[in-house]
Amino acid sequence: MEVKESILRRQLVDVHGVPLFQSIAEKWAQVESFQARPDDLLIATYPKSGTTWISEIVDMIYNDGNVEQCKRDSITNRVPFMEMLIPGIFNGVEKLNMMPSPRCIKTHLPVQLLPKSVGKSSCKIIYVARNAKDVAVSYYHFYQMAKLHPEPGTWDEFLEKFVEGKVVFGSWYDHVNGWWEKRKSLPLLYLFYEDMKEDPRRELQRVLRFLEKEVTEEIVQRILHHTSFQEMQKNPTSNYKHAPAALMDHSVSPFMRKGISGDWKNHFTVAQNEKFDEDYAEKMKGSTLTFRMEIPEAT
Ligand code: A3P
């Protein structure tokens, strides 16, 4: 798989007010015409919110906790990224068109950019949200290692861009709120990364109920073990080490970086935090969504 230098570190392109990779913008009509099926499961997230984690959990559920079966292929092929288009390497829509049902589909699109067929199909959707500060930190490290993104600049510069929504997939604030509203009209389970960290078993049970799946206690334990951070970090089918090094340089920052809540405290200065909080209060005014910026240490 040859990665052309010309596709790396390119500027983002505005698609209906949302900054996206140029390659996606160029083929936007293809994304818009994506055909969802009623038995699809859509996994929607803002980047760096636990997409890979919930994808692995769902694939384990779909495969009755069979670990070997879940190692059949990389997570990018098991749960294809719908709108992602990397010229000569990956086309999410084409991959999904060829995939037999039932499909699990990943998307980072804000709700207003979702292809119309998704709503019409009434397929189930799981959304995972993570607190903005940890997302910003995780995204900053990801921008550094994943070279499809523009150069992130310094942490301070990146944080500014994040707050302004000038990063791939746009404003975190619009994203989490847009999908929060959508739960009223679509069959959607809204999860929080912090809840999954705090009590993975409880959240797994919620997912099982939503998917109307009953599994034995042994399978529950197997899913929890296989999808723990430690296991996923060393699993070559979920840790993204399969991606070409030119696209993702794990020596800069591993994809499976820390997997904790509250790491923002190691990055935000007091001044950055105060400014962020002030702006956050303004942007989240009127929203009924609440986030936990950290969770108590497990005992
Ligand atoms: P950090 O960079 O904070 O470590 P996404 O899959 O949406 O890109 O999210 C990636 C983030 O989820 C990374 O966060 C990654 O470490 C974390 N993550 C992935 N698998 C996880 C797991 N099993 N448990 C907890 N966090 C996980």
PDB file of C-alpha atoms and ligand atoms in Angstrom, residues 45-57 106 108 130 134-135 137-139 141-142 193 196-197 224 226-233 238 240 253-261 263, ligand 1:
ATOM      1  CA  THR A  45     -18.699   9.554  17.873  1.00  0.00           C
ATOM      2  CA  TYR A  46     -16.690  12.722  17.822  1.00  0.00           C
ATOM      3  CA  PRO A  47     -13.050  11.654  17.189  1.00  0.00           C
ATOM      4  CA  LYS A  48     -11.092  10.345  20.191  1.00  0.00           C
ATOM      5  CA  SER A  49     -14.159   9.535  22.270  1.00  0.00           C
ATOM      6  CA  GLY A  50     -13.815   5.760  22.464  1.00  0.00           C
ATOM      7  CA  THR A  51     -14.896   4.741  18.932  1.00  0.00           C
ATOM      8  CA  THR A  52     -12.467   1.834  18.692  1.00  0.00           C
ATOM      9  CA  TRP A  53     -13.398   0.658  22.174  1.00  0.00           C
ATOM     10  CA  ILE A  54     -17.161   0.526  21.529  1.00  0.00           C
ATOM     11  CA  SER A  55     -16.527  -0.971  18.068  1.00  0.00           C
ATOM     12  CA  GLU A  56     -14.583  -3.862  19.586  1.00  0.00           C
ATOM     13  CA  ILE A  57     -17.301  -4.354  22.219  1.00  0.00           C
ATOM     14  CA  LYS A 106     -18.355   3.838  12.154  1.00  0.00           C
ATOM     15  CA  HIS A 108     -17.621  10.754  12.980  1.00  0.00           C
ATOM     16  CA  ARG A 130     -16.275  11.932  26.064  1.00  0.00           C
ATOM     17  CA  ASP A 134      -9.744  14.738  27.435  1.00  0.00           C
ATOM     18  CA  VAL A 135     -10.889  14.712  23.810  1.00  0.00           C
ATOM     19  CA  VAL A 137      -5.690  16.213  24.601  1.00  0.00           C
ATOM     20  CA  SER A 138      -6.218  12.889  22.860  1.00  0.00           C
ATOM     21  CA  TYR A 139      -6.925  14.667  19.552  1.00  0.00           C
ATOM     22  CA  HIS A 141      -1.648  13.557  20.207  1.00  0.00           C
ATOM     23  CA  PHE A 142      -3.574  11.929  17.386  1.00  0.00           C
ATOM     24  CA  TYR A 193     -16.659   7.266  27.899  1.00  0.00           C
ATOM     25  CA  MET A 196     -17.568   3.042  30.477  1.00  0.00           C
ATOM     26  CA  LYS A 197     -14.339   3.618  32.393  1.00  0.00           C
ATOM     27  CA  LEU A 224     -14.926  -7.290  29.300  1.00  0.00           C
ATOM     28  CA  HIS A 226     -10.945  -8.714  25.538  1.00  0.00           C
ATOM     29  CA  THR A 227     -12.041  -5.052  25.361  1.00  0.00           C
ATOM     30  CA  SER A 228     -10.008  -3.792  28.323  1.00  0.00           C
ATOM     31  CA  PHE A 229      -7.445  -1.132  27.454  1.00  0.00           C
ATOM     32  CA  GLN A 230      -4.569  -3.511  28.231  1.00  0.00           C
ATOM     33  CA  GLU A 231      -5.884  -6.212  25.885  1.00  0.00           C
ATOM     34  CA  MET A 232      -6.801  -3.843  23.072  1.00  0.00           C
ATOM     35  CA  GLN A 233      -3.420  -2.132  23.316  1.00  0.00           C
ATOM     36  CA  SER A 238      -7.530  -3.178  17.300  1.00  0.00           C
ATOM     37  CA  TYR A 240      -4.054   0.391  14.578  1.00  0.00           C
ATOM     38  CA  SER A 253       2.290   8.737  19.998  1.00  0.00           C
ATOM     39  CA  PRO A 254       0.611   5.321  20.070  1.00  0.00           C
ATOM     40  CA  PHE A 255      -3.028   5.123  18.967  1.00  0.00           C
ATOM     41  CA  MET A 256      -3.773   3.287  22.224  1.00  0.00           C
ATOM     42  CA  ARG A 257      -2.196   6.095  24.217  1.00  0.00           C
ATOM     43  CA  LYS A 258      -3.361   6.128  27.866  1.00  0.00           C
ATOM     44  CA  GLY A 259      -7.039   5.206  27.938  1.00  0.00           C
ATOM     45  CA  ILE A 260      -7.830   7.141  31.113  1.00  0.00           C
ATOM     46  CA  SER A 261     -10.133   9.942  32.223  1.00  0.00           C
ATOM     47  CA  ASP A 263      -5.379  13.196  31.557  1.00  0.00           C
TER      48      ASP A 263
HETATM   49  P1  A3P B   1      -6.289   8.520  24.778  1.00  0.00           P
HETATM   50  O1  A3P B   1      -5.597   9.186  23.634  1.00  0.00           O
HETATM   51  O2  A3P B   1      -6.781   9.479  25.805  1.00  0.00           O
HETATM   52  O3  A3P B   1      -5.500   7.407  25.385  1.00  0.00           O
HETATM   53  P2  A3P B   1     -11.067   6.748  19.255  1.00  0.00           P
HETATM   54  O4  A3P B   1     -11.106   5.270  19.118  1.00  0.00           O
HETATM   55  O5  A3P B   1     -12.406   7.403  19.233  1.00  0.00           O
HETATM   56  O6  A3P B   1     -10.105   7.360  18.298  1.00  0.00           O
HETATM   57  O7  A3P B   1     -10.561   7.081  20.734  1.00  0.00           O
HETATM   58  C1  A3P B   1      -9.226   6.815  21.099  1.00  0.00           C
HETATM   59  C2  A3P B   1      -9.118   7.040  22.582  1.00  0.00           C
HETATM   60  O8  A3P B   1      -9.794   5.950  23.250  1.00  0.00           O
HETATM   61  C3  A3P B   1      -7.664   6.984  23.050  1.00  0.00           C
HETATM   62  O9  A3P B   1      -7.617   7.827  24.197  1.00  0.00           O
HETATM   63  C4  A3P B   1      -7.522   5.516  23.395  1.00  0.00           C
HETATM   64  O10 A3P B   1      -6.436   5.232  24.248  1.00  0.00           O
HETATM   65  C5  A3P B   1      -8.867   5.279  24.092  1.00  0.00           C
HETATM   66  N1  A3P B   1      -9.211   3.843  24.157  1.00  0.00           N
HETATM   67  C6  A3P B   1      -9.184   2.931  23.183  1.00  0.00           C
HETATM   68  N2  A3P B   1      -9.541   1.723  23.641  1.00  0.00           N
HETATM   69  C7  A3P B   1      -9.807   1.873  24.951  1.00  0.00           C
HETATM   70  C8  A3P B   1     -10.222   0.970  25.998  1.00  0.00           C
HETATM   71  N3  A3P B   1     -10.404  -0.325  25.781  1.00  0.00           N
HETATM   72  N4  A3P B   1     -10.390   1.492  27.246  1.00  0.00           N
HETATM   73  C9  A3P B   1     -10.212   2.815  27.491  1.00  0.00           C
HETATM   74  N5  A3P B   1      -9.816   3.712  26.548  1.00  0.00           N
HETATM   75  C10 A3P B   1      -9.621   3.238  25.287  1.00  0.00           C
END
